[in-house]
mmCIF file of C-alpha atoms in Angstrom:
data_model
loop_
_atom_site.group_PDB
_atom_site.id
_atom_site.type_symbol
_atom_site.label_atom_id
_atom_site.label_comp_id
_atom_site.label_asym_id
_atom_site.label_seq_id
_atom_site.Cartn_x
_atom_site.Cartn_y
_atom_site.Cartn_z
ATOM 1 C CA UNK A 3 5.423 13.698 12.345
ATOM 2 C CA UNK A 4 5.860 11.865 9.021
ATOM 3 C CA UNK A 5 2.173 12.275 8.116
ATOM 4 C CA UNK A 6 2.284 16.036 8.717
ATOM 5 C CA UNK A 7 5.261 16.368 6.328
ATOM 6 C CA UNK A 8 3.462 14.247 3.707
ATOM 7 C CA UNK A 9 0.368 16.449 4.044
ATOM 8 C CA UNK A 10 2.431 19.631 3.783
ATOM 9 C CA UNK A 11 4.067 18.614 0.497
ATOM 10 C CA UNK A 12 1.044 16.993 -1.147
ATOM 11 C CA UNK A 13 -0.609 18.888 -3.978
ATOM 12 C CA UNK A 14 -3.648 16.591 -3.676
ATOM 13 C CA UNK A 15 -4.425 17.306 -7.338
ATOM 14 C CA UNK A 16 -6.366 14.629 -9.200
ATOM 15 C CA UNK A 17 -5.677 15.382 -12.875
ATOM 16 C CA UNK A 18 -2.966 16.589 -15.164
ATOM 17 C CA UNK A 19 0.807 16.632 -14.960
ATOM 18 C CA UNK A 20 2.324 17.814 -11.737
ATOM 19 C CA UNK A 21 5.713 17.568 -10.110
ATOM 20 C CA UNK A 22 6.303 14.615 -7.826
ATOM 21 C CA UNK A 23 7.421 15.793 -4.384
ATOM 22 C CA UNK A 24 9.714 13.532 -2.368
ATOM 23 C CA UNK A 25 9.569 12.987 1.380
ATOM 24 C CA UNK A 26 12.700 11.119 2.529
ATOM 25 C CA UNK A 27 12.936 9.220 5.805
ATOM 26 C CA UNK A 28 16.189 9.253 7.776
ATOM 27 C CA UNK A 29 18.373 6.263 6.916
ATOM 28 C CA UNK A 30 18.897 3.748 9.715
ATOM 29 C CA UNK A 31 15.981 5.116 11.781
ATOM 30 C CA UNK A 32 13.097 2.997 13.088
ATOM 31 C CA UNK A 33 9.746 4.764 12.778
ATOM 32 C CA UNK A 34 7.151 3.445 15.226
ATOM 33 C CA UNK A 35 3.812 4.517 13.776
ATOM 34 C CA UNK A 36 0.584 4.679 15.750
ATOM 35 C CA UNK A 37 -1.698 5.262 12.776
ATOM 36 C CA UNK A 38 -1.857 4.702 9.031
ATOM 37 C CA UNK A 39 0.483 6.800 6.880
ATOM 38 C CA UNK A 40 -1.558 8.022 3.906
ATOM 39 C CA UNK A 41 0.231 9.063 0.713
ATOM 40 C CA UNK A 42 -1.715 11.638 -1.236
ATOM 41 C CA UNK A 43 -1.441 12.381 -4.931
ATOM 42 C CA UNK A 44 1.942 13.657 -6.084
ATOM 43 C CA UNK A 45 3.972 12.259 -3.152
ATOM 44 C CA UNK A 46 6.990 9.969 -3.359
ATOM 45 C CA UNK A 47 7.952 8.481 0.020
ATOM 46 C CA UNK A 48 11.609 7.413 -0.085
ATOM 47 C CA UNK A 49 12.081 5.153 2.932
ATOM 48 C CA UNK A 50 15.868 5.386 2.446
ATOM 49 C CA UNK A 51 16.753 2.304 4.501
ATOM 50 C CA UNK A 52 14.500 3.255 7.424
ATOM 51 C CA UNK A 53 12.341 0.631 9.148
ATOM 52 C CA UNK A 54 8.634 1.183 9.822
ATOM 53 C CA UNK A 55 7.116 -0.712 12.765
ATOM 54 C CA UNK A 56 3.391 -0.189 13.321
ATOM 55 C CA UNK A 57 2.365 -0.148 16.977
ATOM 56 C CA UNK A 58 -1.066 -1.671 16.414
ATOM 57 C CA UNK A 59 -3.347 -3.509 13.995
ATOM 58 C CA UNK A 60 -3.952 -0.989 11.173
ATOM 59 C CA UNK A 61 -2.927 -0.597 7.542
ATOM 60 C CA UNK A 62 0.614 0.765 7.738
ATOM 61 C CA UNK A 63 0.703 2.619 4.391
ATOM 62 C CA UNK A 64 -2.210 3.613 2.157
ATOM 63 C CA UNK A 65 -1.454 4.799 -1.361
ATOM 64 C CA UNK A 66 -3.807 6.703 -3.615
ATOM 65 C CA UNK A 67 -3.318 7.566 -7.273
ATOM 66 C CA UNK A 68 -0.067 9.086 -8.512
ATOM 67 C CA UNK A 69 2.004 8.086 -5.458
ATOM 68 C CA UNK A 70 5.268 6.192 -5.068
ATOM 69 C CA UNK A 71 6.816 4.479 -2.069
ATOM 70 C CA UNK A 72 10.462 3.479 -2.504
ATOM 71 C CA UNK A 73 12.098 0.718 -0.493
ATOM 72 C CA UNK A 74 9.511 0.416 2.264
ATOM 73 C CA UNK A 75 10.786 -1.863 5.038
ATOM 74 C CA UNK A 76 7.836 -2.740 7.244
ATOM 75 C CA UNK A 77 8.002 -5.211 10.145
ATOM 76 C CA UNK A 78 4.719 -6.155 11.842
ATOM 77 C CA UNK A 79 6.123 -9.108 13.835
ATOM 78 C CA UNK A 80 5.565 -7.388 17.197
ATOM 79 C CA UNK A 81 1.852 -6.704 16.585
ATOM 80 C CA UNK A 82 -0.371 -9.335 18.216
ATOM 81 C CA UNK A 83 -2.888 -10.851 15.792
ATOM 82 C CA UNK A 84 -2.104 -8.525 12.890
ATOM 83 C CA UNK A 85 -5.117 -8.651 10.533
ATOM 84 C CA UNK A 86 -4.559 -5.504 8.464
ATOM 85 C CA UNK A 87 -2.374 -4.868 5.392
ATOM 86 C CA UNK A 88 1.174 -3.534 5.397
ATOM 87 C CA UNK A 89 0.450 -1.585 2.232
ATOM 88 C CA UNK A 90 -2.979 -0.903 0.729
ATOM 89 C CA UNK A 91 -3.416 0.643 -2.700
ATOM 90 C CA UNK A 92 -6.867 2.216 -3.028
ATOM 91 C CA UNK A 93 -8.752 3.915 -5.855
ATOM 92 C CA UNK A 94 -9.417 7.631 -5.626
ATOM 93 C CA UNK A 95 -11.618 8.130 -8.662
ATOM 94 C CA UNK A 96 -14.335 6.342 -10.578
ATOM 95 C CA UNK A 97 -12.555 6.528 -13.917
ATOM 96 C CA UNK A 98 -11.604 3.371 -15.742
ATOM 97 C CA UNK A 99 -7.892 2.663 -16.278
ATOM 98 C CA UNK A 100 -6.320 5.008 -13.767
ATOM 99 C CA UNK A 101 -3.790 6.998 -15.825
ATOM 100 C CA UNK A 102 -1.645 7.879 -12.806
ATOM 101 C CA UNK A 103 -0.983 4.612 -10.979
ATOM 102 C CA UNK A 104 0.538 4.119 -7.565
ATOM 103 C CA UNK A 105 3.881 2.311 -7.449
ATOM 104 C CA UNK A 106 5.577 0.313 -4.714
ATOM 105 C CA UNK A 107 9.279 -0.117 -5.472
ATOM 106 C CA UNK A 108 11.505 -2.727 -3.820
ATOM 107 C CA UNK A 109 9.424 -3.406 -0.711
ATOM 108 C CA UNK A 110 10.417 -5.785 2.087
ATOM 109 C CA UNK A 111 7.460 -6.659 4.281
ATOM 110 C CA UNK A 112 7.986 -8.992 7.230
ATOM 111 C CA UNK A 113 5.774 -10.848 9.682
ATOM 112 C CA UNK A 114 6.415 -13.975 11.731
ATOM 113 C CA UNK A 115 2.870 -14.894 12.756
ATOM 114 C CA UNK A 116 1.406 -15.736 9.331
ATOM 115 C CA UNK A 117 -1.435 -13.267 9.714
ATOM 116 C CA UNK A 118 -2.585 -10.174 7.855
ATOM 117 C CA UNK A 119 -1.790 -9.094 4.307
ATOM 118 C CA UNK A 120 1.487 -7.950 2.732
ATOM 119 C CA UNK A 121 0.092 -5.822 -0.131
ATOM 120 C CA UNK A 122 -3.582 -5.278 -0.864
ATOM 121 C CA UNK A 123 -4.947 -3.810 -4.115
ATOM 122 C CA UNK A 124 -8.406 -2.746 -2.935
ATOM 123 C CA UNK A 125 -11.321 -1.699 -5.123
ATOM 124 C CA UNK A 126 -14.483 -0.451 -3.487
ATOM 125 C CA UNK A 127 -17.290 1.344 -5.320
ATOM 126 C CA UNK A 128 -14.535 2.497 -7.703
ATOM 127 C CA UNK A 129 -12.303 0.181 -9.739
ATOM 128 C CA UNK A 130 -8.570 -0.152 -9.225
ATOM 129 C CA UNK A 131 -6.368 -0.885 -12.217
ATOM 130 C CA UNK A 132 -2.804 -0.727 -13.522
ATOM 131 C CA UNK A 133 -1.050 -0.362 -10.157
ATOM 132 C CA UNK A 134 2.495 -1.775 -9.799
ATOM 133 C CA UNK A 135 4.527 -3.281 -6.949
ATOM 134 C CA UNK A 136 7.710 -5.306 -6.534
ATOM 135 C CA UNK A 137 9.827 -6.665 -3.716
ATOM 136 C CA UNK A 138 9.823 -9.358 -1.034
ATOM 137 C CA UNK A 139 6.923 -10.381 1.205
ATOM 138 C CA UNK A 140 7.605 -12.775 4.096
ATOM 139 C CA UNK A 141 5.240 -14.782 6.323
ATOM 140 C CA UNK A 142 1.760 -13.266 5.995
ATOM 141 C CA UNK A 143 -1.580 -15.029 5.810
ATOM 142 C CA UNK A 144 -2.037 -13.520 2.331
ATOM 143 C CA UNK A 145 1.040 -12.244 0.515
ATOM 144 C CA UNK A 146 -0.767 -10.165 -2.119
ATOM 145 C CA UNK A 147 -4.524 -9.683 -2.065
ATOM 146 C CA UNK A 148 -6.523 -8.416 -5.026
ATOM 147 C CA UNK A 149 -9.791 -7.342 -3.368
ATOM 148 C CA UNK A 150 -12.893 -6.126 -5.197
ATOM 149 C CA UNK A 151 -15.845 -4.918 -3.140
ATOM 150 C CA UNK A 152 -19.030 -3.418 -4.481
ATOM 151 C CA UNK A 153 -22.753 -3.540 -4.783
ATOM 152 C CA UNK A 154 -22.736 -5.151 -8.194
ATOM 153 C CA UNK A 155 -25.089 -2.470 -9.544
ATOM 154 C CA UNK A 156 -22.674 -0.389 -11.641
ATOM 155 C CA UNK A 157 -20.631 -1.284 -14.705
ATOM 156 C CA UNK A 158 -17.418 -0.024 -13.017
ATOM 157 C CA UNK A 159 -18.338 -1.145 -9.549
ATOM 158 C CA UNK A 160 -15.743 -2.959 -7.454
ATOM 159 C CA UNK A 161 -13.385 -4.475 -9.978
ATOM 160 C CA UNK A 162 -9.662 -5.019 -9.737
ATOM 161 C CA UNK A 163 -7.839 -5.404 -13.059
ATOM 162 C CA UNK A 164 -4.317 -5.165 -14.502
ATOM 163 C CA UNK A 165 -2.582 -4.734 -11.131
ATOM 164 C CA UNK A 166 0.803 -6.384 -10.836
ATOM 165 C CA UNK A 167 3.286 -7.675 -8.266
ATOM 166 C CA UNK A 168 6.777 -8.823 -9.266
ATOM 167 C CA UNK A 169 8.995 -10.404 -6.648
ATOM 168 C CA UNK A 170 9.108 -13.113 -4.012
ATOM 169 C CA UNK A 171 6.350 -14.165 -1.631
ATOM 170 C CA UNK A 172 7.889 -16.438 1.010
ATOM 171 C CA UNK A 173 6.152 -18.424 3.745
ATOM 172 C CA UNK A 174 2.676 -16.935 3.257
ATOM 173 C CA UNK A 175 -0.285 -19.260 3.779
ATOM 174 C CA UNK A 176 -1.883 -17.954 0.561
ATOM 175 C CA UNK A 177 0.705 -16.239 -1.666
ATOM 176 C CA UNK A 178 -1.834 -14.615 -4.058
ATOM 177 C CA UNK A 179 -5.449 -14.183 -2.991
ATOM 178 C CA UNK A 180 -8.305 -13.057 -5.257
ATOM 179 C CA UNK A 181 -11.277 -11.849 -3.243
ATOM 180 C CA UNK A 182 -14.533 -10.559 -4.755
ATOM 181 C CA UNK A 183 -17.203 -9.359 -2.339
ATOM 182 C CA UNK A 184 -20.606 -8.375 -3.635
ATOM 183 C CA UNK A 185 -22.292 -6.283 -0.966
#
């Protein structure tokens, strides 16, 4: 239901100024998701005090360029052996220095099994740069992961640069994890 509303309001444009469209969750509601919620370009997801509880081991939110998620409250404590990321920020273009970054504002991500990742900035064959996040991350294996994957053959291939997290990382085995994988 939430994903269909996000898709309906997304412009999915890649360049130029465009209005940000807001999808607001119902305050005080618990959303039990069975698949990843993907924010497309031009979408602001205002979680508005709602709680998101994934019902399996998958990335809960994936953000592309020019997206915002406000006050995401995500609790993965009921998922056995959670190995995914609560929030993943991914590149959507091969251009250096993404001019329209994704933003995560005032997140609270919770786990009690010390597994998985709170926030992951993930570069693949395209770089990821200048993304911003802040909030509180509790009890993950890796609080914030900066992950660069690539073949190592291109000058822009698989690098993660200038991304930033401001806030508290509590009880995570590795609070900040830098991971470079050359495939």
